[in-house]
Short mmCIF file of C-alpha atoms and ligand atoms in Angstrom, two decimals:
data_model
loop_
_atom_site.label_atom_id
_atom_site.label_comp_id
_atom_site.label_asym_id
_atom_site.label_seq_id
_atom_site.Cartn_x
_atom_site.Cartn_y
_atom_site.Cartn_z
CA MET A 583 373.54 43.66 84.95
CA THR A 584 372.52 46.78 83.03
CA GLU A 585 375.19 48.82 81.33
CA SER A 586 374.90 51.68 83.80
CA GLN A 587 375.19 49.34 86.82
CA HIS A 588 378.25 47.82 85.24
CA GLU A 589 379.75 51.27 84.69
CA SER A 590 379.08 52.47 88.20
CA GLN A 591 381.05 49.52 89.56
CA ALA A 592 384.12 50.18 87.44
CA ILE A 593 387.17 51.40 89.37
CA VAL A 594 388.51 53.12 86.27
CA ARG A 595 386.43 54.36 83.39
CA MET A 596 388.06 56.31 80.63
CA ARG A 597 385.96 57.79 77.85
CA LYS A 598 387.27 59.24 74.61
CA LEU A 599 390.51 60.33 76.20
CA ASN A 600 392.73 62.49 74.02
CA LYS A 601 396.12 63.78 75.06
CA HIS A 602 398.59 65.93 73.16
CA PHE A 603 402.13 66.95 73.94
CA GLY A 604 402.27 70.11 71.83
CA SER A 605 401.65 68.98 68.27
CA LEU A 606 402.10 65.29 69.17
CA HIS A 607 398.79 63.43 69.55
CA VAL A 608 399.85 60.86 72.15
CA LEU A 609 396.53 59.27 73.17
CA LYS A 610 393.69 58.92 70.71
CA ASN A 611 390.09 58.33 71.80
CA ILE A 612 391.00 55.87 74.52
CA ASP A 613 388.08 54.00 76.09
CA LEU A 614 389.02 51.81 79.00
CA GLU A 615 387.12 50.25 81.85
CA VAL A 616 388.64 48.32 84.74
CA MET A 617 386.50 46.39 87.20
CA PRO A 618 387.33 45.69 90.86
CA GLY A 619 389.81 42.82 91.19
CA GLU A 620 390.74 42.89 87.53
CA VAL A 621 394.36 42.67 86.37
CA VAL A 622 394.86 44.54 83.11
CA VAL A 623 398.21 44.40 81.34
CA ILE A 624 399.14 47.05 78.77
CA ILE A 625 401.68 46.12 76.11
CA GLY A 626 403.04 48.03 73.14
CA ALA A 627 406.18 49.42 71.54
CA SER A 628 408.30 52.09 73.18
CA GLY A 629 406.77 55.51 72.57
CA SER A 630 403.26 54.19 71.93
CA GLY A 631 401.79 56.09 74.92
CA LYS A 632 401.59 53.40 77.64
CA SER A 633 403.19 55.48 80.39
CA THR A 634 401.17 58.54 79.48
CA LEU A 635 397.99 56.47 79.58
CA ILE A 636 398.49 55.18 83.10
CA ARG A 637 399.91 58.49 84.34
CA CYS A 638 396.62 60.15 83.35
CA ILE A 639 394.79 57.85 85.77
CA ASN A 640 396.39 59.36 88.87
CA GLY A 641 396.64 62.85 87.42
CA LEU A 642 400.39 62.87 86.75
CA GLU A 643 399.49 64.00 83.24
CA GLU A 644 396.72 66.35 82.18
CA PHE A 645 394.69 65.60 79.10
CA GLN A 646 392.87 67.88 76.67
CA ASP A 647 389.72 66.01 75.90
CA GLY A 648 387.57 63.25 77.35
CA HIS A 649 386.84 62.05 80.85
CA ILE A 650 388.30 59.72 83.47
CA MET A 651 386.46 58.39 86.48
CA VAL A 652 388.53 56.75 89.20
CA ASP A 653 386.61 55.05 92.01
CA GLY A 654 383.65 57.36 91.45
CA LYS A 655 385.68 60.57 91.26
CA ASP A 656 385.95 62.57 88.05
CA LEU A 657 389.09 63.84 86.37
CA LEU A 658 388.37 66.43 83.72
CA PRO A 659 390.38 67.95 80.86
CA HIS A 660 393.08 70.54 81.59
CA GLY A 661 393.55 69.43 85.20
CA LYS A 662 390.04 70.48 86.27
CA GLY A 663 388.72 68.56 89.26
CA ALA A 664 391.70 69.21 91.55
CA LYS A 665 389.78 68.14 94.65
CA ALA A 666 389.02 64.76 93.17
CA LEU A 667 392.67 64.47 92.21
CA GLN A 668 393.81 64.77 95.83
CA ARG A 669 391.50 61.94 96.84
CA ILE A 670 392.44 59.84 93.84
CA ARG A 671 396.12 60.11 94.70
CA THR A 672 395.52 58.69 98.16
CA GLU A 673 393.62 55.74 96.68
CA VAL A 674 395.84 54.88 93.74
CA GLY A 675 399.29 53.43 94.32
CA MET A 676 401.98 53.56 91.68
CA VAL A 677 405.26 51.72 91.16
CA PHE A 678 407.64 53.08 88.53
CA GLN A 679 410.59 51.71 86.62
CA GLN A 680 412.88 53.82 88.82
CA PHE A 681 412.15 53.00 92.43
CA ASN A 682 412.01 56.64 93.60
CA LEU A 683 412.64 55.77 97.25
CA PHE A 684 413.63 58.51 99.67
CA PRO A 685 417.40 57.92 99.96
CA HIS A 686 417.79 59.61 103.35
CA LEU A 687 415.07 57.49 104.99
CA SER A 688 415.34 53.92 106.22
CA VAL A 689 413.29 51.25 104.50
CA ARG A 690 410.81 51.33 107.39
CA ASP A 691 410.50 55.13 107.25
CA ASN A 692 409.98 55.02 103.49
CA VAL A 693 406.96 52.81 104.12
CA THR A 694 405.50 54.71 107.09
CA LEU A 695 405.95 58.27 105.76
CA ALA A 696 402.79 58.65 103.68
CA PRO A 697 400.38 56.94 106.11
CA LEU A 698 401.72 59.11 108.93
CA LYS A 699 401.36 62.29 106.91
CA VAL A 700 398.17 61.64 104.99
CA ARG A 701 396.22 58.99 106.87
CA GLY A 702 396.81 60.38 110.34
CA VAL A 703 397.63 56.99 111.86
CA THR A 704 399.79 56.71 115.01
CA ALA A 705 403.49 55.92 114.73
CA ALA A 706 402.85 52.54 116.36
CA GLN A 707 400.12 51.66 113.86
CA ALA A 708 402.23 52.78 110.91
CA GLY A 709 405.21 50.81 112.20
CA GLU A 710 403.20 47.62 112.66
CA SER A 711 401.66 47.96 109.26
CA ALA A 712 405.11 48.53 107.71
CA GLU A 713 406.48 45.36 109.34
CA ARG A 714 403.56 43.38 107.98
CA LEU A 715 403.97 44.80 104.47
CA LEU A 716 407.74 44.30 104.40
CA ASP A 717 407.17 40.73 105.53
CA ARG A 718 404.63 40.28 102.75
CA VAL A 719 407.17 41.33 100.10
CA GLY A 720 409.87 39.24 101.77
CA ILE A 721 412.23 41.93 103.15
CA ARG A 722 411.26 42.37 106.77
CA ASP A 723 414.90 41.86 107.79
CA GLN A 724 415.95 44.92 105.75
CA ALA A 725 413.75 47.43 107.59
CA ASP A 726 416.58 49.37 109.22
CA LYS A 727 418.72 49.67 106.11
CA TYR A 728 418.81 52.57 103.67
CA PRO A 729 417.79 52.17 100.02
CA SER A 730 421.37 52.39 98.75
CA GLN A 731 422.25 49.30 100.83
CA LEU A 732 419.68 47.16 99.00
CA SER A 733 419.70 45.42 95.64
CA GLY A 734 417.45 46.74 92.87
CA GLY A 735 414.97 43.93 93.39
CA GLN A 736 414.80 44.66 97.12
CA GLN A 737 414.38 48.39 96.47
CA GLN A 738 411.51 47.74 94.11
CA ARG A 739 409.83 45.55 96.72
CA VAL A 740 410.18 48.42 99.22
CA ALA A 741 408.52 50.68 96.63
CA LEU A 742 405.69 48.16 96.39
CA ALA A 743 405.31 47.97 100.20
CA ARG A 744 405.34 51.77 100.37
CA ALA A 745 402.52 52.01 97.84
CA LEU A 746 400.51 49.31 99.63
CA ALA A 747 400.87 51.14 102.96
CA MET A 748 398.27 53.63 101.73
CA GLU A 749 395.79 50.77 101.30
CA PRO A 750 395.17 51.65 97.67
CA ARG A 751 392.02 50.63 95.81
CA LEU A 752 394.04 50.41 92.60
CA MET A 753 397.70 49.80 91.80
CA LEU A 754 399.44 51.12 88.69
CA PHE A 755 402.75 49.64 87.56
CA ASP A 756 404.90 51.22 84.85
CA GLU A 757 407.55 48.71 83.73
CA PRO A 758 408.40 47.78 87.32
CA THR A 759 411.12 45.31 86.30
CA SER A 760 412.71 47.14 83.36
CA ALA A 761 415.52 48.68 85.41
CA LEU A 762 416.39 45.42 87.19
CA ASP A 763 419.17 42.95 86.55
CA PRO A 764 417.68 39.77 85.12
CA GLU A 765 418.19 37.72 88.26
CA MET A 766 416.05 40.15 90.26
CA ILE A 767 413.07 40.33 87.97
CA GLY A 768 411.52 37.14 89.35
CA GLU A 769 411.34 38.30 92.96
CA VAL A 770 409.44 41.46 91.98
CA LEU A 771 407.08 39.58 89.66
CA ASP A 772 406.45 37.07 92.47
CA ALA A 773 405.37 39.87 94.81
CA MET A 774 403.05 41.25 92.11
CA ARG A 775 401.64 37.82 91.37
CA GLU A 776 400.81 37.42 95.05
CA LEU A 777 399.08 40.80 95.08
CA ALA A 778 397.00 39.82 92.06
CA ARG A 779 396.07 36.55 93.74
CA GLU A 780 394.83 38.50 96.77
CA GLY A 781 392.42 40.37 94.51
CA MET A 782 394.11 43.75 94.08
CA THR A 783 392.93 45.73 91.07
CA MET A 784 396.02 46.30 88.94
CA ILE A 785 396.97 48.02 85.70
CA ILE A 786 400.44 46.93 84.63
CA VAL A 787 402.64 48.15 81.79
CA THR A 788 405.24 45.47 81.16
CA HIS A 789 407.41 43.79 78.54
CA GLU A 790 407.35 40.52 80.50
CA MET A 791 405.05 38.62 78.17
CA GLY A 792 405.14 35.34 80.12
CA PHE A 793 404.07 37.17 83.25
CA ALA A 794 401.35 39.01 81.30
CA ARG A 795 399.95 35.75 80.00
CA GLU A 796 399.91 34.28 83.47
CA VAL A 797 398.40 37.09 85.58
CA ALA A 798 396.32 39.21 83.20
CA ASP A 799 392.58 38.94 83.01
CA ARG A 800 392.81 41.19 79.97
CA VAL A 801 395.66 42.40 77.76
CA ILE A 802 395.54 45.70 75.91
CA TYR A 803 397.80 46.33 72.95
CA VAL A 804 398.49 50.03 72.41
CA HIS A 805 399.74 51.14 69.00
CA LYS A 806 400.69 54.78 68.36
CA GLY A 807 398.33 56.08 71.03
CA GLU A 808 395.38 53.90 70.15
CA ILE A 809 394.01 50.71 71.65
CA ALA A 810 394.52 48.42 68.67
CA GLU A 811 393.33 45.24 70.37
CA GLU A 812 392.03 44.15 73.74
CA ALA A 813 391.36 40.53 74.73
CA THR A 814 392.17 37.70 77.10
CA PRO A 815 395.87 36.79 77.22
CA GLU A 816 395.19 33.51 75.42
CA ARG A 817 393.52 35.30 72.58
CA ILE A 818 396.09 38.10 72.33
CA PHE A 819 399.12 35.82 72.45
CA ASP A 820 397.78 32.76 70.60
CA SER A 821 395.49 34.30 68.01
CA PRO A 822 395.86 38.06 67.79
CA GLN A 823 393.23 39.50 65.46
CA ASP A 824 394.84 42.81 64.56
CA GLU A 825 397.72 42.91 62.11
CA ARG A 826 399.50 45.51 64.25
CA THR A 827 399.32 43.21 67.30
CA ARG A 828 400.72 40.35 65.24
CA GLY A 829 403.59 42.52 64.04
CA PHE A 830 404.47 43.65 67.56
CA LEU A 831 404.32 40.15 69.04
CA ALA A 832 406.44 38.76 66.21
CA ARG A 833 409.14 41.26 67.20
CA VAL A 834 409.07 40.67 70.96
CA LEU A 835 408.25 36.99 71.43
P1 ADP B 1405 405.65 54.54 76.24
O1 ADP B 1405 405.48 54.55 77.73
O2 ADP B 1405 404.70 53.64 75.53
O3 ADP B 1405 407.06 54.27 75.84
P2 ADP B 1405 405.16 57.38 76.51
O4 ADP B 1405 403.80 57.49 77.06
O5 ADP B 1405 406.30 57.57 77.44
O6 ADP B 1405 405.30 55.99 75.72
O7 ADP B 1405 405.36 58.43 75.34
C1 ADP B 1405 404.46 58.55 74.26
C2 ADP B 1405 404.94 59.66 73.34
O8 ADP B 1405 404.86 60.90 74.02
C3 ADP B 1405 406.38 59.52 72.90
O9 ADP B 1405 406.47 59.98 71.57
C4 ADP B 1405 407.13 60.43 73.84
O10 ADP B 1405 408.29 60.91 73.25
C5 ADP B 1405 406.12 61.54 74.06
N1 ADP B 1405 406.25 62.17 75.38
C6 ADP B 1405 406.19 61.54 76.59
N2 ADP B 1405 406.31 62.40 77.60
C7 ADP B 1405 406.45 63.63 77.04
C8 ADP B 1405 406.62 64.96 77.55
N3 ADP B 1405 406.63 65.20 78.86
N4 ADP B 1405 406.73 65.96 76.66
C9 ADP B 1405 406.70 65.73 75.32
N5 ADP B 1405 406.53 64.52 74.76
C10 ADP B 1405 406.41 63.48 75.60
MG1 MG B 1406 406.82 54.07 79.22
#
């Protein structure tokens, strides 16, 4: 494969991305490419820029310099490319640390809302698809409840089903288990593992190193807004090359 063929197949391609919050240089010359079906895990200390990095991919953050292509559509500095952004948002699903469910809607209605509004499907189609997705994340029996009646782990699985209802080409996860009680982390990681197995393209920020080792095709270590090291999980966890990666792993493992 030539380099340009390889590039045109990437779902995400980030080139020399720079992002500032005022005088704070949060992302520094980030180059990142994600291929279809790849699972990329981003690790790094708190404040290193991980959230900002993935939020740039679906336009939740503007950047000052560089270029992002998502599924063939260009995002440009200073929020230029608004049309592309609308399309990107319908193709990129995101799950956050806080579940952000609509509290006044039932679980089922949380899942059907966006497809009904944006995809123009019928209520029957949306309802069937919601049942299927809730079944897939193991909470079909909770469809008529409201978010506040569910555990954190169940709420996060609703958030996952809701994102999947848009049939995304890419899923972004920002510390999806960090707000959960320990006994609920496993059920959310299981649902994500299953999604990875089915071939979903995923970019995941997590502190769950065991999970990262198991599901990642590639692990990226971000240090103070820079990609310090990028390699297979085996290589990152067993023989990190960069001193900064070694320091971080010594603190968290
Ligand atoms: P991480 O997700 O790795 O913990 P973030 O991407 O949230 O890091 O933050 C990176 C840096 O940018 C931190 O220093 C943080 O304080 C700063 N930051 C994040 N969001 C904002 C914002 N909206 N305004 C100003 N500074 C911000
Ligand atoms: Mg973060």
